[in-house]
Amino acid sequence: MKIGELVKQYGVSVDTIRFYEKQQLLSPSARSDAGYRLYSNADSQRLGFILRAKSVGFSLQQIRELLLIEDNKAAWQCADVKDKVQLKMQDIRQQIAELEQFYQALAKLDQACCGGALSATECSILTALEQGKPAQPETHQEDASC
C-alpha cells in the first residue's frame, strides 16, 4: 500500500509517517518503479503499534525499546515489558504530583487577585511573580487596588 492509504487507515498525516521513518521506527518495505513508498501489512501493523503506544504516553525512545522487544519476542520475557509499563506509570505519577503542585501554586495566585478592571500595575499576581513571594489573597474592596 502507498503512504496515502496508511494516512487514511490511521488518520495521521504523511508528515507523521515520514517522521517515524526518520526516527527509524518505521520503514517502507519497498519502493515502486516510480519511487513511491510501499508498505506491507506488517508495516501497517507496526504503525498501529507505534500509534497505540504513543496514545498511552510512551515516548519515542520508549516506543523504540518496545519495538525491539516486539521484533524479537522470543529473546525477551513478559516481565521485561511489564517493567517498562511500570516505569512509565511511575513517571506519570510523578508528573501528576508536579502538575498538582503547579495547580496549587496557580490557585494561590488566582485567589490573591481581585481580577478587577484596575490597571495591572498593581496586580498581585504580577507582583508575586516579579518578587518571588507567594501571593496573598486580597482582602480589599473591588474598587481598591489588587
Short mmCIF file of N, CA, C and O in Angstrom, two decimals:
data_model
loop_
_atom_site.label_atom_id
_atom_site.label_comp_id
_atom_site.label_asym_id
_atom_site.label_seq_id
_atom_site.Cartn_x
_atom_site.Cartn_y
_atom_site.Cartn_z
N MET A 1 0.85 -1.18 0.00
CA MET A 1 0.00 0.00 0.00
C MET A 1 0.89 1.24 0.00
O MET A 1 2.01 1.19 0.50
N LYS A 2 0.36 2.31 -0.53
CA LYS A 2 1.09 3.57 -0.57
C LYS A 2 0.87 4.35 0.72
O LYS A 2 -0.03 4.05 1.50
N ILE A 3 1.67 5.38 0.91
CA ILE A 3 1.62 6.17 2.13
C ILE A 3 0.24 6.79 2.35
O ILE A 3 -0.25 6.87 3.47
N GLY A 4 -0.43 7.18 1.26
CA GLY A 4 -1.76 7.76 1.37
C GLY A 4 -2.77 6.80 1.98
O GLY A 4 -3.69 7.22 2.69
N GLU A 5 -2.61 5.52 1.71
CA GLU A 5 -3.51 4.53 2.28
C GLU A 5 -3.30 4.40 3.79
O GLU A 5 -4.26 4.24 4.54
N LEU A 6 -2.04 4.47 4.22
CA LEU A 6 -1.77 4.46 5.66
C LEU A 6 -2.36 5.69 6.33
O LEU A 6 -2.91 5.60 7.43
N VAL A 7 -2.23 6.82 5.65
CA VAL A 7 -2.78 8.07 6.17
C VAL A 7 -4.28 7.91 6.41
O VAL A 7 -4.79 8.27 7.48
N LYS A 8 -4.97 7.36 5.45
CA LYS A 8 -6.42 7.17 5.58
C LYS A 8 -6.75 6.13 6.65
O LYS A 8 -7.68 6.31 7.43
N GLN A 9 -6.00 5.07 6.68
CA GLN A 9 -6.27 3.98 7.61
C GLN A 9 -6.13 4.43 9.07
O GLN A 9 -6.93 4.06 9.92
N TYR A 10 -5.12 5.24 9.35
CA TYR A 10 -4.83 5.60 10.74
C TYR A 10 -5.16 7.04 11.09
O TYR A 10 -5.05 7.43 12.25
N GLY A 11 -5.54 7.83 10.11
CA GLY A 11 -5.92 9.21 10.40
C GLY A 11 -4.74 10.07 10.84
O GLY A 11 -4.91 10.95 11.68
N VAL A 12 -3.58 9.78 10.31
CA VAL A 12 -2.39 10.59 10.60
C VAL A 12 -1.96 11.28 9.31
O VAL A 12 -2.45 10.98 8.24
N SER A 13 -1.03 12.20 9.43
CA SER A 13 -0.55 12.92 8.26
C SER A 13 0.63 12.18 7.61
O SER A 13 1.28 11.35 8.25
N VAL A 14 0.88 12.52 6.38
CA VAL A 14 2.06 11.99 5.69
C VAL A 14 3.31 12.38 6.46
O VAL A 14 4.24 11.58 6.61
N ASP A 15 3.33 13.61 6.98
CA ASP A 15 4.48 14.07 7.75
C ASP A 15 4.72 13.21 8.98
O ASP A 15 5.87 12.96 9.36
N THR A 16 3.66 12.75 9.61
CA THR A 16 3.80 11.87 10.78
C THR A 16 4.49 10.58 10.39
O THR A 16 5.43 10.13 11.08
N ILE A 17 4.05 9.99 9.32
CA ILE A 17 4.66 8.73 8.87
C ILE A 17 6.12 8.95 8.49
O ILE A 17 6.99 8.18 8.87
N ARG A 18 6.39 10.02 7.79
CA ARG A 18 7.79 10.33 7.42
C ARG A 18 8.64 10.60 8.66
O ARG A 18 9.81 10.24 8.70
N PHE A 19 8.04 11.24 9.65
CA PHE A 19 8.76 11.48 10.91
C PHE A 19 9.15 10.16 11.56
O PHE A 19 10.29 9.98 12.01
N TYR A 20 8.22 9.21 11.61
CA TYR A 20 8.53 7.91 12.19
C TYR A 20 9.60 7.19 11.38
O TYR A 20 10.42 6.46 11.94
N GLU A 21 9.61 7.41 10.09
CA GLU A 21 10.67 6.84 9.26
C GLU A 21 12.02 7.46 9.62
O GLU A 21 13.02 6.75 9.77
N LYS A 22 12.06 8.78 9.76
CA LYS A 22 13.30 9.46 10.11
C LYS A 22 13.80 9.02 11.48
O LYS A 22 15.01 8.96 11.73
N GLN A 23 12.88 8.70 12.37
CA GLN A 23 13.23 8.22 13.71
C GLN A 23 13.57 6.73 13.71
O GLN A 23 13.85 6.16 14.75
N GLN A 24 13.52 6.13 12.55
CA GLN A 24 13.82 4.71 12.35
C GLN A 24 12.90 3.79 13.15
O GLN A 24 13.29 2.73 13.61
N LEU A 25 11.66 4.22 13.31
CA LEU A 25 10.64 3.39 13.94
C LEU A 25 9.85 2.61 12.89
O LEU A 25 9.26 1.57 13.19
N LEU A 26 9.84 3.13 11.68
CA LEU A 26 9.04 2.57 10.60
C LEU A 26 9.82 2.75 9.31
O LEU A 26 10.51 3.76 9.14
N SER A 27 9.71 1.78 8.42
CA SER A 27 10.31 1.96 7.10
C SER A 27 9.46 1.22 6.07
O SER A 27 8.90 0.16 6.37
N PRO A 28 9.36 1.80 4.89
CA PRO A 28 8.57 1.13 3.86
C PRO A 28 9.27 -0.17 3.44
O PRO A 28 10.50 -0.26 3.45
N SER A 29 8.47 -1.15 3.11
CA SER A 29 9.03 -2.44 2.72
C SER A 29 9.70 -2.38 1.36
O SER A 29 10.63 -3.12 1.09
N ALA A 30 9.19 -1.49 0.51
CA ALA A 30 9.72 -1.41 -0.85
C ALA A 30 9.39 -0.05 -1.44
O ALA A 30 8.73 0.79 -0.80
N ARG A 31 9.85 0.15 -2.66
CA ARG A 31 9.53 1.35 -3.44
C ARG A 31 9.02 0.88 -4.79
O ARG A 31 9.49 -0.10 -5.36
N SER A 32 8.06 1.63 -5.29
CA SER A 32 7.53 1.32 -6.62
C SER A 32 8.54 1.77 -7.68
O SER A 32 9.52 2.47 -7.36
N ASP A 33 8.29 1.40 -8.92
CA ASP A 33 9.17 1.84 -10.02
C ASP A 33 9.21 3.36 -10.11
O ASP A 33 10.22 3.93 -10.51
N ALA A 34 8.12 4.00 -9.69
CA ALA A 34 8.05 5.46 -9.73
C ALA A 34 8.65 6.09 -8.46
O ALA A 34 8.66 7.30 -8.32
N GLY A 35 9.13 5.26 -7.54
CA GLY A 35 9.77 5.78 -6.33
C GLY A 35 8.84 5.98 -5.14
O GLY A 35 9.25 6.49 -4.11
N TYR A 36 7.57 5.59 -5.28
CA TYR A 36 6.64 5.72 -4.15
C TYR A 36 6.97 4.71 -3.07
O TYR A 36 7.33 3.57 -3.36
N ARG A 37 6.81 5.14 -1.83
CA ARG A 37 6.99 4.22 -0.70
C ARG A 37 5.85 3.20 -0.73
O ARG A 37 4.69 3.57 -0.88
N LEU A 38 6.20 1.96 -0.51
CA LEU A 38 5.19 0.90 -0.45
C LEU A 38 5.29 0.21 0.90
O LEU A 38 6.38 -0.16 1.35
N TYR A 39 4.17 0.05 1.54
CA TYR A 39 4.10 -0.52 2.87
C TYR A 39 3.35 -1.84 2.84
O TYR A 39 2.32 -1.96 2.19
N SER A 40 3.84 -2.78 3.59
CA SER A 40 3.19 -4.09 3.71
C SER A 40 2.17 -4.05 4.84
O SER A 40 2.09 -3.08 5.59
N ASN A 41 1.43 -5.13 4.98
CA ASN A 41 0.51 -5.25 6.12
C ASN A 41 1.28 -5.22 7.44
O ASN A 41 0.81 -4.65 8.42
N ALA A 42 2.48 -5.81 7.44
CA ALA A 42 3.31 -5.80 8.65
C ALA A 42 3.72 -4.35 8.98
O ALA A 42 3.73 -3.97 10.16
N ASP A 43 4.03 -3.56 7.97
CA ASP A 43 4.37 -2.15 8.19
C ASP A 43 3.17 -1.40 8.77
O ASP A 43 3.32 -0.58 9.68
N SER A 44 2.01 -1.70 8.24
CA SER A 44 0.78 -1.07 8.73
C SER A 44 0.54 -1.44 10.20
O SER A 44 0.20 -0.58 11.02
N GLN A 45 0.73 -2.70 10.52
CA GLN A 45 0.56 -3.14 11.91
C GLN A 45 1.59 -2.48 12.82
O GLN A 45 1.27 -2.10 13.95
N ARG A 46 2.79 -2.30 12.32
CA ARG A 46 3.84 -1.63 13.10
C ARG A 46 3.45 -0.18 13.38
O ARG A 46 3.60 0.31 14.50
N LEU A 47 2.91 0.51 12.37
CA LEU A 47 2.45 1.88 12.57
C LEU A 47 1.34 1.90 13.62
O LEU A 47 1.33 2.76 14.50
N GLY A 48 0.42 0.96 13.55
CA GLY A 48 -0.64 0.88 14.56
C GLY A 48 -0.07 0.69 15.95
O GLY A 48 -0.53 1.32 16.91
N PHE A 49 0.94 -0.15 16.09
CA PHE A 49 1.62 -0.39 17.36
C PHE A 49 2.21 0.92 17.88
O PHE A 49 2.03 1.29 19.04
N ILE A 50 2.91 1.63 17.01
CA ILE A 50 3.55 2.90 17.38
C ILE A 50 2.50 3.89 17.86
O ILE A 50 2.66 4.52 18.92
N LEU A 51 1.42 4.02 17.12
CA LEU A 51 0.38 4.99 17.47
C LEU A 51 -0.32 4.62 18.77
O LEU A 51 -0.64 5.49 19.58
N ARG A 52 -0.57 3.33 18.99
CA ARG A 52 -1.20 2.91 20.25
C ARG A 52 -0.26 3.14 21.43
O ARG A 52 -0.69 3.59 22.49
N ALA A 53 1.02 2.85 21.25
CA ALA A 53 2.00 3.08 22.32
C ALA A 53 2.08 4.57 22.63
O ALA A 53 2.14 4.98 23.79
N LYS A 54 2.06 5.39 21.60
CA LYS A 54 2.09 6.84 21.79
C LYS A 54 0.83 7.31 22.51
O LYS A 54 0.89 8.17 23.38
N SER A 55 -0.30 6.70 22.19
CA SER A 55 -1.58 7.13 22.77
C SER A 55 -1.67 6.85 24.27
O SER A 55 -2.49 7.47 24.95
N VAL A 56 -0.86 5.94 24.78
CA VAL A 56 -0.85 5.68 26.22
C VAL A 56 0.32 6.37 26.91
O VAL A 56 0.58 6.12 28.10
N GLY A 57 1.04 7.22 26.17
CA GLY A 57 2.03 8.07 26.79
C GLY A 57 3.48 7.68 26.62
O GLY A 57 4.36 8.37 27.16
N PHE A 58 3.78 6.62 25.93
CA PHE A 58 5.17 6.25 25.74
C PHE A 58 5.88 7.27 24.85
O PHE A 58 5.32 7.75 23.87
N SER A 59 7.12 7.59 25.21
CA SER A 59 7.95 8.49 24.41
C SER A 59 8.49 7.73 23.19
O SER A 59 8.40 6.50 23.12
N LEU A 60 9.07 8.47 22.26
CA LEU A 60 9.65 7.82 21.08
C LEU A 60 10.74 6.83 21.48
O LEU A 60 10.82 5.74 20.92
N GLN A 61 11.56 7.20 22.43
CA GLN A 61 12.62 6.28 22.88
C GLN A 61 12.01 5.03 23.51
O GLN A 61 12.47 3.92 23.27
N GLN A 62 10.98 5.21 24.30
CA GLN A 62 10.33 4.05 24.92
C GLN A 62 9.65 3.18 23.87
O GLN A 62 9.69 1.95 23.96
N ILE A 63 9.07 3.81 22.87
CA ILE A 63 8.45 3.05 21.77
C ILE A 63 9.53 2.28 21.01
O ILE A 63 9.34 1.12 20.66
N ARG A 64 10.66 2.91 20.81
CA ARG A 64 11.79 2.24 20.14
C ARG A 64 12.16 0.98 20.93
O ARG A 64 12.39 -0.09 20.35
N GLU A 65 12.24 1.09 22.25
CA GLU A 65 12.58 -0.06 23.09
C GLU A 65 11.51 -1.15 23.00
O GLU A 65 11.84 -2.34 22.93
N LEU A 66 10.25 -0.74 23.01
CA LEU A 66 9.16 -1.72 22.88
C LEU A 66 9.20 -2.42 21.53
O LEU A 66 8.93 -3.62 21.43
N LEU A 67 9.55 -1.67 20.49
CA LEU A 67 9.64 -2.27 19.15
C LEU A 67 10.78 -3.28 19.07
O LEU A 67 10.66 -4.30 18.38
N LEU A 68 11.87 -3.02 19.78
CA LEU A 68 12.96 -4.00 19.82
C LEU A 68 12.47 -5.32 20.41
O LEU A 68 12.81 -6.40 19.93
N ILE A 69 11.67 -5.21 21.43
CA ILE A 69 11.09 -6.40 22.05
C ILE A 69 10.09 -7.05 21.10
O ILE A 69 10.11 -8.26 20.89
N GLU A 70 9.23 -6.21 20.52
CA GLU A 70 8.21 -6.71 19.58
C GLU A 70 8.86 -7.46 18.41
O GLU A 70 8.35 -8.48 17.97
N ASP A 71 9.98 -6.95 17.94
CA ASP A 71 10.65 -7.56 16.78
C ASP A 71 11.36 -8.87 17.12
O ASP A 71 11.70 -9.64 16.22
N ASN A 72 11.61 -9.12 18.39
CA ASN A 72 12.31 -10.34 18.80
C ASN A 72 11.74 -10.84 20.13
O ASN A 72 12.45 -10.95 21.12
N LYS A 73 10.46 -11.14 20.12
CA LYS A 73 9.75 -11.51 21.35
C LYS A 73 10.38 -12.70 22.07
O LYS A 73 10.37 -12.74 23.30
N ALA A 74 10.91 -13.64 21.32
CA ALA A 74 11.45 -14.86 21.93
C ALA A 74 12.66 -14.57 22.82
O ALA A 74 12.95 -15.34 23.73
N ALA A 75 13.34 -13.47 22.58
CA ALA A 75 14.54 -13.14 23.35
C ALA A 75 14.21 -12.38 24.63
O ALA A 75 15.12 -12.08 25.41
N TRP A 76 12.97 -12.07 24.84
CA TRP A 76 12.56 -11.25 25.98
C TRP A 76 11.53 -12.00 26.82
O TRP A 76 10.88 -12.93 26.35
N GLN A 77 11.36 -11.51 28.03
CA GLN A 77 10.33 -12.06 28.91
C GLN A 77 9.20 -11.05 29.07
O GLN A 77 9.41 -9.83 28.93
N CYS A 78 8.06 -11.55 29.40
CA CYS A 78 6.91 -10.69 29.66
C CYS A 78 7.25 -9.68 30.77
O CYS A 78 6.82 -8.53 30.73
N ALA A 79 8.06 -10.11 31.73
CA ALA A 79 8.46 -9.23 32.83
C ALA A 79 9.21 -8.00 32.32
O ALA A 79 9.10 -6.93 32.91
N ASP A 80 9.95 -8.16 31.23
CA ASP A 80 10.68 -7.02 30.66
C ASP A 80 9.72 -5.96 30.17
O ASP A 80 9.95 -4.76 30.36
N VAL A 81 8.66 -6.40 29.54
CA VAL A 81 7.66 -5.46 29.03
C VAL A 81 6.90 -4.83 30.19
O VAL A 81 6.68 -3.61 30.22
N LYS A 82 6.53 -5.65 31.15
CA LYS A 82 5.81 -5.14 32.31
C LYS A 82 6.65 -4.10 33.05
O LYS A 82 6.12 -3.08 33.51
N ASP A 83 7.95 -4.33 33.16
CA ASP A 83 8.84 -3.36 33.80
C ASP A 83 8.76 -2.01 33.10
O ASP A 83 8.73 -0.96 33.75
N LYS A 84 8.72 -2.02 31.79
CA LYS A 84 8.64 -0.77 31.02
C LYS A 84 7.32 -0.05 31.29
O LYS A 84 7.29 1.17 31.43
N VAL A 85 6.25 -0.81 31.39
CA VAL A 85 4.95 -0.22 31.69
C VAL A 85 4.95 0.36 33.11
O VAL A 85 4.48 1.47 33.34
N GLN A 86 5.49 -0.37 34.05
CA GLN A 86 5.52 0.12 35.43
C GLN A 86 6.40 1.36 35.57
O GLN A 86 6.05 2.28 36.32
N LEU A 87 7.51 1.41 34.85
CA LEU A 87 8.35 2.62 34.88
C LEU A 87 7.59 3.81 34.30
O LEU A 87 7.67 4.92 34.83
N LYS A 88 6.83 3.57 33.24
CA LYS A 88 6.04 4.65 32.64
C LYS A 88 4.96 5.10 33.62
O LYS A 88 4.71 6.30 33.76
N MET A 89 4.34 4.18 34.31
CA MET A 89 3.33 4.53 35.30
C MET A 89 3.95 5.37 36.42
O MET A 89 3.35 6.34 36.88
N GLN A 90 5.16 5.01 36.83
CA GLN A 90 5.86 5.77 37.87
C GLN A 90 6.15 7.19 37.37
O GLN A 90 5.95 8.16 38.11
N ASP A 91 6.60 7.31 36.13
CA ASP A 91 6.83 8.64 35.55
C ASP A 91 5.56 9.48 35.54
O ASP A 91 5.58 10.66 35.87
N ILE A 92 4.46 8.84 35.19
CA ILE A 92 3.19 9.56 35.11
C ILE A 92 2.73 9.99 36.51
O ILE A 92 2.25 11.10 36.69
N ARG A 93 2.91 9.12 37.51
CA ARG A 93 2.57 9.50 38.89
C ARG A 93 3.37 10.73 39.31
O ARG A 93 2.83 11.64 39.94
N GLN A 94 4.65 10.77 38.96
CA GLN A 94 5.49 11.91 39.30
C GLN A 94 5.01 13.17 38.56
O GLN A 94 4.95 14.24 39.15
N GLN A 95 4.65 13.02 37.31
CA GLN A 95 4.14 14.16 36.54
C GLN A 95 2.84 14.68 37.14
O GLN A 95 2.62 15.89 37.22
N ILE A 96 1.98 13.76 37.57
CA ILE A 96 0.72 14.16 38.20
C ILE A 96 1.00 14.96 39.48
O ILE A 96 0.37 15.98 39.73
N ALA A 97 1.96 14.49 40.28
CA ALA A 97 2.31 15.20 41.52
C ALA A 97 2.84 16.60 41.21
O ALA A 97 2.48 17.57 41.87
N GLU A 98 3.68 16.70 40.19
CA GLU A 98 4.21 18.01 39.80
C GLU A 98 3.09 18.92 39.29
O GLU A 98 3.05 20.10 39.62
N LEU A 99 2.20 18.37 38.50
CA LEU A 99 1.07 19.16 38.00
C LEU A 99 0.18 19.63 39.14
O LEU A 99 -0.33 20.75 39.11
N GLU A 100 0.00 18.78 40.14
CA GLU A 100 -0.80 19.17 41.30
C GLU A 100 -0.14 20.34 42.03
O GLU A 100 -0.82 21.27 42.47
N GLN A 101 1.18 20.30 42.15
CA GLN A 101 1.90 21.42 42.77
C GLN A 101 1.73 22.70 41.94
O GLN A 101 1.51 23.77 42.50
N PHE A 102 1.83 22.58 40.63
CA PHE A 102 1.62 23.74 39.76
C PHE A 102 0.21 24.30 39.95
O PHE A 102 0.01 25.50 40.06
N TYR A 103 -0.75 23.38 40.00
CA TYR A 103 -2.14 23.80 40.16
C TYR A 103 -2.34 24.55 41.47
O TYR A 103 -2.99 25.61 41.50
N GLN A 104 -1.79 24.02 42.54
CA GLN A 104 -1.94 24.67 43.86
C GLN A 104 -1.29 26.05 43.86
O GLN A 104 -1.86 27.00 44.41
N ALA A 105 -0.12 26.17 43.25
CA ALA A 105 0.55 27.47 43.18
C ALA A 105 -0.28 28.46 42.35
O ALA A 105 -0.44 29.63 42.72
N LEU A 106 -0.82 27.98 41.24
CA LEU A 106 -1.66 28.85 40.40
C LEU A 106 -2.95 29.23 41.12
O LEU A 106 -3.42 30.37 41.01
N ALA A 107 -3.50 28.30 41.89
CA ALA A 107 -4.72 28.60 42.64
C ALA A 107 -4.47 29.71 43.66
O ALA A 107 -5.31 30.59 43.85
N LYS A 108 -3.29 29.69 44.29
CA LYS A 108 -2.94 30.76 45.24
C LYS A 108 -2.82 32.09 44.52
O LYS A 108 -3.29 33.12 45.02
N LEU A 109 -2.19 32.07 43.36
CA LEU A 109 -2.09 33.31 42.58
C LEU A 109 -3.47 33.81 42.18
O LEU A 109 -3.77 35.00 42.28
N ASP A 110 -4.32 32.90 41.76
CA ASP A 110 -5.68 33.26 41.35
C ASP A 110 -6.46 33.87 42.51
O ASP A 110 -7.14 34.88 42.35
N GLN A 111 -6.36 33.26 43.67
CA GLN A 111 -7.10 33.75 44.84
C GLN A 111 -6.58 35.11 45.31
O GLN A 111 -7.31 35.87 45.93
N ALA A 112 -5.32 35.40 45.03
CA ALA A 112 -4.72 36.64 45.51
C ALA A 112 -5.14 37.85 44.67
O ALA A 112 -4.94 38.98 45.09
N CYS A 113 -5.71 37.62 43.52
CA CYS A 113 -6.03 38.73 42.62
C CYS A 113 -7.53 38.95 42.56
O CYS A 113 -8.31 38.01 42.43
N CYS A 114 -7.91 40.23 42.62
CA CYS A 114 -9.34 40.55 42.56
C CYS A 114 -9.88 40.41 41.14
O CYS A 114 -11.08 40.25 40.94
N GLY A 115 -9.00 40.50 40.16
CA GLY A 115 -9.45 40.35 38.78
C GLY A 115 -10.28 41.50 38.29
O GLY A 115 -11.01 41.37 37.31
N GLY A 116 -10.17 42.61 38.95
CA GLY A 116 -10.98 43.78 38.57
C GLY A 116 -10.46 44.51 37.35
O GLY A 116 -9.52 44.08 36.67
N ALA A 117 -11.07 45.64 37.10
CA ALA A 117 -10.76 46.43 35.91
C ALA A 117 -9.62 47.42 36.14
O ALA A 117 -9.33 48.24 35.27
N LEU A 118 -8.98 47.35 37.27
CA LEU A 118 -7.88 48.26 37.57
C LEU A 118 -6.66 47.96 36.72
O LEU A 118 -6.52 46.86 36.17
N SER A 119 -5.75 48.89 36.65
CA SER A 119 -4.50 48.72 35.91
C SER A 119 -3.71 47.55 36.48
O SER A 119 -3.70 47.31 37.69
N ALA A 120 -3.01 46.87 35.60
CA ALA A 120 -2.18 45.74 36.02
C ALA A 120 -0.92 46.19 36.76
O ALA A 120 -0.17 45.35 37.26
N THR A 121 -0.72 47.50 36.87
CA THR A 121 0.46 47.98 37.61
C THR A 121 0.40 47.58 39.08
O THR A 121 1.42 47.53 39.74
N GLU A 122 -0.78 47.30 39.58
CA GLU A 122 -0.94 46.90 40.98
C GLU A 122 -1.36 45.43 41.11
O GLU A 122 -1.82 45.01 42.16
N CYS A 123 -1.22 44.69 40.06
CA CYS A 123 -1.68 43.29 40.06
C CYS A 123 -0.85 42.43 41.00
O CYS A 123 0.37 42.35 40.89
N SER A 124 -1.52 41.79 41.93
CA SER A 124 -0.83 40.96 42.92
C SER A 124 -0.17 39.74 42.29
O SER A 124 0.84 39.25 42.80
N ILE A 125 -0.72 39.26 41.22
CA ILE A 125 -0.12 38.09 40.55
C ILE A 125 1.23 38.49 39.95
O ILE A 125 2.24 37.81 40.17
N LEU A 126 1.25 39.60 39.22
CA LEU A 126 2.50 40.05 38.63
C LEU A 126 3.53 40.40 39.69
O LEU A 126 4.71 40.08 39.56
N THR A 127 3.08 41.01 40.78
CA THR A 127 3.98 41.35 41.88
C THR A 127 4.59 40.10 42.47
O THR A 127 5.80 40.04 42.72
N ALA A 128 3.78 39.09 42.70
CA ALA A 128 4.28 37.84 43.27
C ALA A 128 5.30 37.18 42.33
O ALA A 128 6.33 36.67 42.78
N LEU A 129 5.03 37.22 41.04
CA LEU A 129 5.95 36.61 40.09
C LEU A 129 7.25 37.42 39.97
O LEU A 129 8.33 36.85 39.81
N GLU A 130 7.13 38.74 40.06
CA GLU A 130 8.32 39.60 39.99
C GLU A 130 9.20 39.42 41.21
O GLU A 130 10.43 39.38 41.12
N GLN A 131 8.58 39.36 42.38
CA GLN A 131 9.32 39.36 43.63
C GLN A 131 9.61 37.96 44.16
O GLN A 131 10.38 37.81 45.11
N GLY A 132 8.99 36.98 43.60
CA GLY A 132 9.20 35.62 44.06
C GLY A 132 8.56 35.33 45.40
O GLY A 132 8.90 34.37 46.06
N LYS A 133 7.63 36.18 45.82
CA LYS A 133 6.94 35.97 47.08
C LYS A 133 5.60 35.30 46.79
O LYS A 133 4.97 35.56 45.78
N PRO A 134 5.15 34.47 47.70
CA PRO A 134 3.84 33.86 47.50
C PRO A 134 2.75 34.92 47.53
O PRO A 134 2.81 35.86 48.32
N ALA A 135 1.83 34.79 46.64
CA ALA A 135 0.72 35.74 46.58
C ALA A 135 -0.20 35.51 47.78
O ALA A 135 -0.45 34.39 48.19
N GLN A 136 -0.68 36.59 48.34
CA GLN A 136 -1.61 36.54 49.46
C GLN A 136 -2.99 36.96 48.96
O GLN A 136 -3.09 37.91 48.19
N PRO A 137 -4.03 36.27 49.39
CA PRO A 137 -5.37 36.66 48.96
C PRO A 137 -5.66 38.11 49.32
O PRO A 137 -5.29 38.59 50.38
N GLU A 138 -6.30 38.78 48.39
CA GLU A 138 -6.66 40.18 48.59
C GLU A 138 -7.85 40.29 49.53
O GLU A 138 -8.76 39.47 49.48
N THR A 139 -7.82 41.30 50.35
CA THR A 139 -8.91 41.49 51.30
C THR A 139 -9.60 42.82 51.09
O THR A 139 -10.49 43.18 51.84
N HIS A 140 -9.18 43.59 50.09
CA HIS A 140 -9.81 44.91 49.92
C HIS A 140 -11.00 44.86 48.98
O HIS A 140 -11.27 43.84 48.36
N GLN A 141 -11.65 45.95 48.91
CA GLN A 141 -12.87 46.07 48.11
C GLN A 141 -12.55 45.99 46.63
O GLN A 141 -11.42 46.17 46.21
N GLU A 142 -13.60 45.81 45.82
CA GLU A 142 -13.44 45.67 44.38
C GLU A 142 -12.82 46.91 43.75
O GLU A 142 -12.09 46.80 42.78
N ASP A 143 -13.07 48.10 44.30
CA ASP A 143 -12.54 49.31 43.70
C ASP A 143 -11.15 49.65 44.21
O ASP A 143 -10.52 50.57 43.73
N ALA A 144 -10.62 48.91 45.18
CA ALA A 144 -9.28 49.15 45.68
C ALA A 144 -8.28 48.46 44.76
O ALA A 144 -8.62 47.63 43.95
N SER A 145 -7.01 48.80 44.93
CA SER A 145 -6.00 48.16 44.08
C SER A 145 -5.84 46.71 44.49
O SER A 145 -6.02 46.33 45.63
N CYS A 146 -5.49 45.90 43.51
CA CYS A 146 -5.21 44.48 43.80
C CYS A 146 -4.00 44.12 43.04
O CYS A 146 -3.46 43.24 42.85
#
